Amino acid sequence: MASPAQSPGPVTVWWARPLDPDTHPRLVALLDDRERTRMAAFRRPEDRHRYLAAHALARLVLAAHLDADPAAIAMDRTCRCGEQHGKPTLAASPESPGFSLTHSGELVGVALGPGAVGLDVEQHRGIEVDGMSDHVLSPAERSAYTLDQQSFLVTWTRKEALLKVTGDGLSSPMTGITLGPPDTDAVVRDWAGGPDGPVWVRDLASPLDDHPAAVAGLGPSAPDVRTEDGDAVLSG
């Protein structure tokens, strides 16, 4: 797989809580038609709340960075299949910043960096670790590690963040990535079919203890990662 341009950093991450579209029409108005249609299609209210907060936050963060109207920012979601359901990117110049959205449970996040970046958060929940391991852990990891729910979610967030860097998401198998032990600093030991160059990944302390998170990008080492208040951005 060809490697996109490296991201030298720094990376900034904004964290926020989900918001009800019915009580936040100003934020709903920032979304484009495709985003509003997608949000309305969710059957569960909590999914709509997370979607609104994450996508409105991304638009506001990008607008501040680009000195642009958040509602006028054009998003490209072209998947490898040609349909518009892939990772959102800016439909702009190659100099546009990289960004990544994530949401789970009671938290949404947006990461912004000068190059490709991936962000993931996962809420602690009942997970059948043994049943999921075959879909998440590489053969080398399955033979080396016995994971509880906490360490399994740490591994999951690290891998999901890495896959978001390339834009592949879960269309590329997590089992192709081999990481170091989850109780040590994150290290990518092998990535079958991954980027040609080096990649980095690091754990993040999210605002909620039961929501482990990770951020990833391209390059030999992790840059500075700054954390900001996304709730303040959404309410501004």
Coordinates of N, CA and C in Angstrom, one line a residue:
M1 N 0.8 -1.2 0.0 CA 0.0 0.0 0.0 C 0.9 1.2 0.0
A2 N 0.6 2.2 -0.9 CA 1.3 3.4 -0.9 C 1.1 4.2 0.4
S3 N 2.1 4.9 0.8 CA 2.0 5.7 2.1 C 1.7 7.1 1.8
P4 N 0.6 7.8 2.4 CA 0.4 9.2 2.2 C 1.5 10.0 2.9
A5 N 1.4 11.3 2.7 CA 2.4 12.2 3.3 C 2.5 12.0 4.8
Q6 N 3.7 12.1 5.3 CA 3.9 12.0 6.7 C 3.3 13.2 7.5
S7 N 2.9 12.9 8.7 CA 2.4 14.0 9.6 C 3.4 14.3 10.6
P8 N 4.0 15.5 10.6 CA 5.1 15.9 11.5 C 4.5 16.3 12.9
G9 N 3.2 16.7 12.9 CA 2.6 17.1 14.2 C 2.8 18.6 14.3
P10 N 2.3 19.3 15.3 CA 1.5 18.6 16.4 C 0.1 18.2 16.0
V11 N -0.5 17.3 16.8 CA -1.9 16.9 16.6 C -2.7 17.5 17.8
T12 N -3.9 18.0 17.5 CA -4.8 18.5 18.5 C -6.1 17.6 18.5
V13 N -6.5 17.3 19.7 CA -7.7 16.4 19.9 C -8.7 17.2 20.7
W14 N -9.9 17.3 20.2 CA -11.0 17.9 21.0 C -12.0 16.8 21.4
W15 N -12.4 16.9 22.7 CA -13.4 15.9 23.2 C -14.6 16.7 23.6
A16 N -15.8 16.0 23.4 CA -17.1 16.6 23.7 C -18.1 15.6 24.0
R17 N -19.2 16.0 24.6 CA -20.3 15.1 24.9 C -21.4 15.1 23.7
P18 N -22.1 14.0 23.5 CA -23.2 14.0 22.5 C -24.2 15.1 22.8
L19 N -24.9 15.5 21.7 CA -25.9 16.5 21.8 C -27.2 16.1 21.0
D20 N -28.3 16.5 21.6 CA -29.6 16.2 21.0 C -29.9 17.1 19.8
P21 N -30.1 16.6 18.6 CA -30.4 17.5 17.5 C -31.6 18.4 17.7
D22 N -32.6 17.9 18.4 CA -33.9 18.6 18.6 C -33.7 19.9 19.4
T23 N -32.6 19.9 20.2 CA -32.4 21.1 21.1 C -31.2 21.9 20.6
H24 N -30.6 21.5 19.5 CA -29.4 22.2 18.9 C -29.6 22.4 17.4
P25 N -30.6 23.2 17.0 CA -30.8 23.4 15.6 C -29.7 24.2 14.9
R26 N -29.0 25.0 15.7 CA -27.9 25.8 15.2 C -26.8 24.8 14.7
L27 N -26.5 23.8 15.4 CA -25.5 22.8 15.0 C -26.0 21.9 13.8
V28 N -27.3 21.6 13.9 CA -27.8 20.8 12.7 C -27.7 21.6 11.4
A29 N -27.8 22.9 11.5 CA -27.8 23.7 10.3 C -26.3 23.7 9.7
L30 N -25.3 23.4 10.5 CA -24.0 23.3 10.0 C -23.7 22.1 9.1
L31 N -24.5 21.1 9.2 CA -24.3 19.8 8.5 C -24.7 20.0 7.0
D32 N -24.1 19.2 6.1 CA -24.6 19.3 4.7 C -25.8 18.3 4.6
D33 N -26.4 18.3 3.4 CA -27.6 17.4 3.2 C -27.3 16.0 3.5
R34 N -26.2 15.5 3.0 CA -25.8 14.1 3.2 C -25.7 13.7 4.7
E35 N -25.1 14.6 5.5 CA -24.9 14.4 6.9 C -26.2 14.4 7.6
R36 N -27.1 15.4 7.3 CA -28.4 15.4 7.9 C -29.2 14.2 7.6
T37 N -29.1 13.7 6.3 CA -29.9 12.5 6.0 C -29.3 11.3 6.7
R38 N -28.0 11.2 6.9 CA -27.4 10.1 7.6 C -27.8 10.1 9.1
M39 N -27.8 11.3 9.7 CA -28.1 11.4 11.1 C -29.6 11.0 11.3
A40 N -30.5 11.5 10.4 CA -31.9 11.1 10.6 C -32.2 9.7 10.4
A41 N -31.3 8.9 9.7 CA -31.5 7.5 9.5 C -31.3 6.6 10.7
F42 N -30.5 7.2 11.7 CA -30.3 6.4 12.9 C -31.6 6.2 13.7
R43 N -31.8 5.0 14.1 CA -33.1 4.7 14.8 C -32.9 5.1 16.3
R44 N -31.8 4.9 16.9 CA -31.6 5.2 18.3 C -31.2 6.6 18.5
P45 N -31.9 7.3 19.4 CA -31.6 8.7 19.7 C -30.1 9.0 20.1
E46 N -29.5 8.0 20.8 CA -28.1 8.2 21.2 C -27.2 8.2 20.1
D47 N -27.5 7.5 19.0 CA -26.6 7.5 17.8 C -26.7 8.8 17.1
R48 N -27.9 9.4 17.0 CA -28.1 10.7 16.4 C -27.4 11.8 17.2
H49 N -27.4 11.7 18.5 CA -26.7 12.6 19.4 C -25.2 12.6 19.2
R50 N -24.6 11.4 19.1 CA -23.2 11.3 18.9 C -22.8 11.8 17.5
Y51 N -23.6 11.4 16.5 CA -23.3 11.9 15.1 C -23.3 13.4 15.0
L52 N -24.3 14.0 15.6 CA -24.4 15.5 15.5 C -23.2 16.1 16.1
A53 N -22.9 15.7 17.4 CA -21.8 16.4 18.1 C -20.4 16.2 17.3
A54 N -20.2 15.0 16.9 CA -18.9 14.7 16.2 C -18.8 15.5 14.9
H55 N -19.8 15.5 14.1 CA -19.7 16.1 12.8 C -19.8 17.7 12.9
A56 N -20.6 18.2 13.8 CA -20.6 19.6 14.0 C -19.3 20.1 14.6
L57 N -18.7 19.3 15.5 CA -17.4 19.7 16.1 C -16.3 19.7 15.0
A58 N -16.3 18.7 14.1 CA -15.3 18.6 13.1 C -15.4 19.9 12.2
R59 N -16.7 20.3 11.8 CA -16.8 21.4 11.0 C -16.4 22.7 11.7
L60 N -16.7 22.9 12.9 CA -16.3 24.1 13.6 C -14.7 24.1 13.8
V61 N -14.1 23.0 14.1 CA -12.7 23.0 14.3 C -12.0 23.3 13.0
L62 N -12.5 22.7 11.9 CA -11.9 22.9 10.6 C -12.1 24.3 10.1
A63 N -13.3 24.9 10.4 CA -13.6 26.3 10.0 C -12.6 27.2 10.7
A64 N -12.4 27.0 12.0 CA -11.4 27.9 12.7 C -10.0 27.8 12.1
H65 N -9.6 26.6 11.8 CA -8.3 26.4 11.2 C -8.1 27.0 9.8
L66 N -9.2 26.9 9.0 CA -9.1 27.4 7.6 C -9.7 28.8 7.5
D67 N -10.2 29.4 8.5 CA -10.9 30.7 8.5 C -12.0 30.6 7.4
A68 N -12.9 29.7 7.6 CA -14.0 29.4 6.7 C -15.3 29.3 7.4
D69 N -16.4 29.3 6.6 CA -17.7 29.1 7.1 C -17.9 27.6 7.4
P70 N -18.2 27.2 8.6 CA -18.3 25.7 8.8 C -19.3 25.0 8.0
A71 N -20.4 25.7 7.7 CA -21.5 25.1 6.9 C -21.1 25.0 5.4
A72 N -20.1 25.7 5.0 CA -19.7 25.8 3.6 C -18.6 24.8 3.3
I73 N -18.0 24.2 4.3 CA -16.9 23.2 4.1 C -17.4 22.0 3.3
A74 N -16.7 21.7 2.2 CA -17.1 20.6 1.3 C -16.3 19.3 1.8
M75 N -17.1 18.3 2.1 CA -16.5 17.0 2.5 C -16.6 16.0 1.3
D76 N -15.5 15.2 1.2 CA -15.5 14.1 0.3 C -15.5 12.8 1.0
R77 N -16.4 12.0 0.7 CA -16.5 10.7 1.5 C -16.3 9.5 0.5
T78 N -15.6 9.7 -0.6 CA -15.5 8.6 -1.6 C -14.8 7.4 -1.0
C79 N -15.5 6.3 -1.1 CA -14.9 5.0 -0.6 C -14.1 4.4 -1.8
R80 N -13.4 3.4 -1.5 CA -12.7 2.7 -2.6 C -13.6 2.1 -3.6
C81 N -14.9 1.8 -3.2 CA -15.9 1.3 -4.1 C -16.5 2.4 -5.0
G82 N -16.2 3.6 -4.7 CA -16.7 4.7 -5.5 C -17.9 5.4 -4.8
E83 N -18.5 4.8 -3.8 CA -19.7 5.4 -3.2 C -19.3 6.4 -2.1
Q84 N -20.2 7.3 -1.7 CA -19.9 8.3 -0.7 C -20.2 7.8 0.7
H85 N -19.5 6.8 1.2 CA -19.7 6.3 2.5 C -18.3 6.0 3.2
G86 N -17.3 6.6 2.7 CA -15.9 6.4 3.2 C -15.5 7.4 4.3
K87 N -14.3 7.4 4.7 CA -13.8 8.3 5.6 C -13.9 9.7 5.1
P88 N -14.5 10.7 5.9 CA -14.6 12.1 5.4 C -13.3 12.7 5.3
T89 N -13.0 13.4 4.2 CA -11.8 14.2 4.0 C -12.3 15.6 3.4
L90 N -11.4 16.5 3.4 CA -11.7 17.8 2.8 C -11.6 17.7 1.3
A91 N -12.6 18.2 0.6 CA -12.6 18.3 -0.8 C -11.9 19.6 -1.2
A92 N -10.6 19.6 -1.0 CA -9.8 20.9 -1.1 C -8.4 20.6 -1.6
S93 N -7.5 21.5 -1.3 CA -6.1 21.3 -1.9 C -5.3 20.3 -1.1
P94 N -4.2 19.8 -1.6 CA -3.4 18.8 -0.9 C -2.8 19.4 0.4
E95 N -2.8 20.7 0.6 CA -2.3 21.3 1.8 C -3.3 21.3 2.9
S96 N -4.5 20.8 2.7 CA -5.6 20.8 3.7 C -5.1 19.9 4.9
P97 N -5.5 20.2 6.1 CA -5.1 19.4 7.2 C -5.8 18.1 7.2
G98 N -5.2 17.1 7.9 CA -5.9 15.8 8.1 C -6.7 15.9 9.3
F99 N -7.8 15.1 9.4 CA -8.7 15.1 10.5 C -9.3 13.7 10.7
S100 N -9.8 13.4 11.9 CA -10.4 12.1 12.1 C -11.5 12.3 13.2
L101 N -12.6 11.6 13.0 CA -13.7 11.7 14.0 C -13.9 10.3 14.7
T102 N -14.4 10.4 15.9 CA -14.7 9.1 16.6 C -15.8 9.4 17.6
H103 N -16.6 8.4 17.9 CA -17.6 8.5 18.9 C -18.0 7.2 19.5
S104 N -18.2 7.1 20.8 CA -18.6 5.9 21.5 C -19.2 6.3 22.8
G105 N -20.2 5.6 23.2 CA -20.8 5.9 24.5 C -21.1 7.3 24.7
E106 N -20.5 8.0 25.7 CA -20.8 9.3 26.1 C -19.8 10.3 25.7
L107 N -19.0 10.0 24.6 CA -17.9 10.8 24.2 C -17.8 10.8 22.7
V108 N -17.5 12.0 22.2 CA -17.1 12.2 20.7 C -15.8 12.9 20.7
G109 N -15.0 12.7 19.6 CA -13.7 13.3 19.5 C -13.4 13.7 18.1
V110 N -12.6 14.7 17.9 CA -12.1 15.1 16.6 C -10.6 15.4 16.8
A111 N -9.8 14.8 15.9 CA -8.3 15.0 15.9 C -8.0 15.8 14.6
L112 N -7.1 16.8 14.7 CA -6.7 17.6 13.6 C -5.1 17.6 13.6
G113 N -4.6 17.3 12.4 CA -3.1 17.3 12.2 C -2.8 17.8 10.8
P114 N -1.5 18.1 10.6 CA -1.1 18.6 9.3 C -1.1 17.5 8.2
G115 N -1.2 16.2 8.6 CA -1.2 15.1 7.7 C -2.2 14.1 8.1
A116 N -2.1 12.9 7.6 CA -3.1 11.8 7.9 C -3.0 11.5 9.4
V117 N -4.2 11.4 10.0 CA -4.3 11.2 11.4 C -5.5 10.3 11.7
G118 N -5.5 9.4 12.7 CA -6.6 8.6 13.0 C -6.8 8.7 14.5
L119 N -8.1 8.7 14.9 CA -8.5 8.8 16.3 C -9.6 7.8 16.6
D120 N -9.5 7.1 17.8 CA -10.6 6.2 18.1 C -10.8 6.2 19.6
V121 N -12.0 6.1 20.1 CA -12.4 5.9 21.5 C -13.4 4.8 21.5
E122 N -13.4 4.0 22.6 CA -14.3 2.9 22.8 C -14.8 2.9 24.2
Q123 N -16.1 2.9 24.4 CA -16.6 2.8 25.8 C -16.5 1.3 26.3
H124 N -16.2 1.2 27.6 CA -16.2 -0.1 28.2 C -17.6 -0.7 28.2
R125 N -17.7 -1.9 27.7 CA -19.0 -2.6 27.6 C -18.8 -4.1 27.7
G126 N -19.8 -4.8 27.8 CA -19.7 -6.2 27.9 C -19.2 -6.8 26.5
I127 N -17.9 -7.3 26.5 CA -17.3 -7.8 25.3 C -16.9 -9.3 25.6
E128 N -17.2 -10.1 24.7 CA -16.8 -11.5 24.7 C -15.4 -11.6 24.1
V129 N -14.4 -11.4 25.0 CA -13.0 -11.2 24.5 C -12.6 -12.4 23.7
D130 N -12.9 -13.6 24.2 CA -12.4 -14.8 23.5 C -13.0 -14.9 22.1
G131 N -14.3 -14.5 22.0 CA -15.0 -14.6 20.7 C -14.5 -13.5 19.7
M132 N -14.1 -12.4 20.2 CA -13.7 -11.3 19.4 C -12.2 -11.4 19.0
S133 N -11.4 -12.1 19.8 CA -10.0 -12.1 19.6 C -9.6 -12.5 18.1
D134 N -10.3 -13.5 17.6 CA -10.0 -14.0 16.2 C -10.1 -12.9 15.2
H135 N -10.9 -11.9 15.5 CA -11.2 -10.8 14.5 C -10.3 -9.6 14.8
V136 N -9.6 -9.5 15.9 CA -8.9 -8.3 16.3 C -7.4 -8.6 16.4
L137 N -7.0 -9.7 17.0 CA -5.6 -10.0 17.3 C -5.0 -10.8 16.2
S138 N -3.7 -10.5 15.9 CA -2.9 -11.2 14.9 C -2.6 -12.6 15.5
P139 N -2.2 -13.5 14.7 CA -1.7 -14.8 15.2 C -0.6 -14.7 16.3
A140 N 0.3 -13.8 16.0 CA 1.4 -13.6 17.0 C 0.9 -13.0 18.3
E141 N -0.1 -12.1 18.3 CA -0.7 -11.6 19.5 C -1.5 -12.7 20.3
R142 N -2.2 -13.5 19.5 CA -3.0 -14.5 20.2 C -2.1 -15.5 20.9
S143 N -1.0 -15.8 20.4 CA -0.1 -16.7 21.0 C 0.7 -16.1 22.2
A144 N 0.8 -14.8 22.2 CA 1.7 -14.1 23.2 C 0.9 -13.5 24.4
Y145 N -0.4 -13.1 24.1 CA -1.1 -12.3 25.1 C -2.4 -12.9 25.5
T146 N -2.7 -12.8 26.8 CA -4.0 -13.1 27.3 C -4.6 -11.8 27.8
L147 N -5.7 -11.4 27.2 CA -6.2 -10.0 27.4 C -7.5 -10.1 28.2
D148 N -7.7 -9.1 29.2 CA -9.0 -8.9 29.8 C -9.7 -7.8 29.0
Q149 N -10.8 -7.4 29.4 CA -11.6 -6.4 28.7 C -10.9 -5.1 28.5
Q150 N -10.2 -4.6 29.6 CA -9.5 -3.4 29.5 C -8.3 -3.4 28.5
S151 N -7.5 -4.4 28.6 CA -6.4 -4.5 27.6 C -6.8 -4.8 26.2
F152 N -8.0 -5.5 26.1 CA -8.5 -5.8 24.8 C -9.0 -4.5 24.1
L153 N -9.7 -3.6 24.9 CA -10.1 -2.4 24.3 C -9.0 -1.4 24.0
V154 N -7.9 -1.5 24.8 CA -6.7 -0.7 24.5 C -6.1 -1.1 23.1
T155 N -6.1 -2.4 22.9 CA -5.6 -2.9 21.7 C -6.5 -2.5 20.5
W156 N -7.8 -2.6 20.7 CA -8.8 -2.3 19.7 C -8.6 -0.8 19.3
T157 N -8.6 0.1 20.3 CA -8.5 1.5 20.0 C -7.2 1.8 19.2
R158 N -6.1 1.2 19.6 CA -4.8 1.4 18.9 C -5.0 1.0 17.4
K159 N -5.5 -0.2 17.2 CA -5.6 -0.7 15.8 C -6.6 0.2 15.0
E160 N -7.8 0.5 15.6 CA -8.8 1.3 14.9 C -8.2 2.7 14.5
A161 N -7.4 3.3 15.4 CA -6.8 4.6 15.1 C -5.8 4.4 13.9
L162 N -5.0 3.3 13.9 CA -4.1 3.1 12.8 C -4.9 2.9 11.5
L163 N -5.9 2.1 11.5 CA -6.7 1.9 10.3 C -7.3 3.2 9.7
K164 N -7.7 4.1 10.6 CA -8.3 5.4 10.2 C -7.2 6.3 9.5
V165 N -6.0 6.1 9.9 CA -4.9 6.9 9.2 C -4.9 6.6 7.7
T166 N -5.1 5.3 7.3 CA -5.0 5.0 5.9 C -6.4 5.2 5.2
G167 N -7.4 5.4 6.0 CA -8.8 5.5 5.5 C -9.5 4.2 5.2
D168 N -8.8 3.0 5.6 CA -9.4 1.7 5.3 C -10.4 1.3 6.4
G169 N -10.3 1.8 7.6 CA -11.3 1.4 8.6 C -11.3 -0.1 8.7
L170 N -12.5 -0.6 9.1 CA -12.6 -2.1 9.3 C -12.7 -2.9 8.0
S171 N -12.5 -2.2 6.9 CA -12.4 -3.0 5.6 C -11.1 -3.7 5.5
S172 N -10.1 -3.2 6.3 CA -8.8 -3.9 6.3 C -8.7 -4.6 7.7
P173 N -8.3 -5.8 7.7 CA -8.4 -6.6 8.9 C -7.4 -6.1 10.0
M174 N -8.0 -6.1 11.2 CA -7.1 -5.8 12.4 C -6.1 -6.8 12.6
T175 N -6.4 -8.1 12.2 CA -5.5 -9.2 12.4 C -4.2 -9.0 11.6
G176 N -4.1 -8.1 10.7 CA -2.9 -7.9 10.0 C -1.9 -7.0 10.7
I177 N -2.4 -6.4 11.8 CA -1.5 -5.6 12.6 C -1.1 -6.3 13.9
T178 N 0.2 -6.3 14.1 CA 0.8 -6.8 15.4 C 1.4 -5.7 16.2
L179 N 0.9 -5.6 17.4 CA 1.3 -4.5 18.3 C 2.1 -5.1 19.5
G180 N 2.8 -4.2 20.2 CA 3.4 -4.7 21.4 C 2.4 -4.9 22.5
P181 N 2.8 -5.3 23.7 CA 1.9 -5.6 24.8 C 1.0 -4.3 25.1
P182 N -0.3 -4.6 25.4 CA -1.1 -3.4 25.7 C -0.8 -2.7 27.0
D183 N 0.0 -3.3 27.9 CA 0.3 -2.6 29.2 C 1.6 -1.8 29.1
T184 N 2.1 -1.6 27.8 CA 3.3 -0.8 27.6 C 3.0 0.2 26.6
D185 N 3.9 1.2 26.3 CA 3.7 2.2 25.3 C 3.4 1.5 24.0
A186 N 2.5 2.1 23.2 CA 2.1 1.5 22.0 C 3.2 1.4 21.0
V187 N 3.4 0.2 20.4 CA 4.4 0.0 19.4 C 3.8 -0.9 18.3
V188 N 4.0 -0.5 17.0 CA 3.6 -1.3 15.9 C 4.8 -2.2 15.5
R189 N 4.6 -3.5 15.7 CA 5.7 -4.4 15.4 C 5.6 -4.9 13.9
D190 N 4.4 -5.0 13.4 CA 4.3 -5.4 12.0 C 2.9 -5.0 11.5
W191 N 2.8 -4.7 10.2 CA 1.5 -4.4 9.6 C 1.5 -4.9 8.2
A192 N 0.9 -6.1 8.0 CA 0.8 -6.7 6.7 C -0.2 -5.8 5.8
G193 N 0.4 -5.3 4.7 CA -0.4 -4.5 3.8 C -0.6 -3.1 4.3
G194 N 0.2 -2.7 5.3 CA 0.1 -1.3 5.8 C 0.9 -0.3 5.0
P195 N 1.0 0.9 5.5 CA 1.8 2.0 4.7 C 3.2 1.5 4.5
D196 N 3.8 2.1 3.5 CA 5.2 1.8 3.2 C 6.2 2.3 4.2
G197 N 5.9 3.5 4.8 CA 6.8 4.1 5.8 C 6.4 3.8 7.2
P198 N 7.1 4.4 8.1 CA 6.8 4.1 9.6 C 5.5 4.8 10.0
V199 N 4.9 4.2 11.0 CA 3.7 4.8 11.6 C 3.9 4.9 13.1
W200 N 3.1 5.7 13.8 CA 3.1 5.8 15.2 C 1.7 5.7 15.7
V201 N 1.6 5.3 17.0 CA 0.3 5.3 17.7 C 0.6 5.5 19.2
R202 N -0.3 6.2 19.8 CA -0.2 6.4 21.2 C -1.5 6.5 21.9
D203 N -1.5 6.0 23.2 CA -2.8 6.0 24.0 C -3.1 7.5 24.4
L204 N -4.4 7.7 24.6 CA -4.8 9.0 25.1 C -5.6 8.8 26.4
A205 N -5.5 9.8 27.3 CA -6.4 9.8 28.4 C -7.6 10.7 28.0
S206 N -8.7 10.0 27.8 CA -10.0 10.7 27.5 C -10.6 11.3 28.7
P207 N -11.6 12.2 28.6 CA -12.2 12.8 29.8 C -13.0 11.8 30.6
L208 N -13.3 10.6 30.1 CA -14.0 9.6 30.8 C -13.1 8.4 31.0
D209 N -13.0 7.9 32.3 CA -12.1 6.8 32.6 C -12.5 5.5 31.9
D210 N -13.8 5.3 31.6 CA -14.2 4.1 31.0 C -14.3 4.2 29.5
H211 N -13.6 5.2 28.9 CA -13.6 5.3 27.5 C -12.1 5.4 27.0
P212 N -11.4 4.3 26.9 CA -10.0 4.3 26.4 C -9.9 4.9 25.0
A213 N -8.8 5.5 24.6 CA -8.7 6.2 23.3 C -7.3 6.1 22.8
A214 N -7.1 6.3 21.5 CA -5.8 6.3 20.9 C -5.8 7.2 19.7
V215 N -4.6 7.7 19.3 CA -4.4 8.5 18.1 C -3.2 8.0 17.4
A216 N -3.2 8.1 16.1 CA -2.2 7.5 15.3 C -1.9 8.4 14.1
G217 N -0.7 8.2 13.5 CA -0.4 8.9 12.3 C 0.8 8.3 11.6
L218 N 1.4 9.0 10.6 CA 2.5 8.6 9.8 C 3.8 9.3 10.3
G219 N 4.8 8.5 10.4 CA 6.1 9.1 10.8 C 6.8 8.1 11.8
P220 N 8.1 8.4 12.1 CA 8.9 7.5 12.9 C 8.6 7.6 14.4
S221 N 8.0 8.7 14.8 CA 7.7 8.9 16.2 C 6.4 9.8 16.4
A222 N 5.8 9.7 17.5 CA 4.6 10.4 17.8 C 4.9 11.9 18.1
P223 N 4.2 12.8 17.5 CA 4.4 14.2 17.7 C 3.7 14.7 19.0
D224 N 3.8 15.9 19.4 CA 3.1 16.4 20.5 C 1.6 16.3 20.2
V225 N 0.8 15.9 21.2 CA -0.6 15.8 21.1 C -1.3 16.7 22.2
R226 N -2.0 17.6 21.7 CA -2.7 18.6 22.6 C -4.2 18.2 22.7
T227 N -4.7 18.5 23.9 CA -6.1 18.2 24.1 C -6.9 19.5 24.4
E228 N -8.1 19.7 23.7 CA -8.9 20.9 23.9 C -10.3 20.5 24.3
D229 N -11.0 21.5 24.8 CA -12.4 21.3 25.2 C -13.4 21.5 24.0
G230 N -13.9 20.4 23.5 CA -14.8 20.4 22.4 C -16.2 20.9 22.8
D231 N -16.6 20.7 24.1 CA -17.9 21.2 24.5 C -17.9 22.7 24.4
A232 N -16.8 23.4 24.7 CA -16.8 24.9 24.6 C -16.9 25.3 23.1
V233 N -16.3 24.5 22.2 CA -16.4 24.8 20.8 C -17.8 24.7 20.3
L234 N -18.5 23.7 20.7 CA -19.9 23.4 20.3 C -20.9 24.5 20.9
S235 N -20.6 25.0 22.0 CA -21.5 25.9 22.7 C -21.2 27.4 22.4
G236 N -20.0 27.6 21.6 CA -19.6 28.9 21.4 C -20.5 29.7 20.4

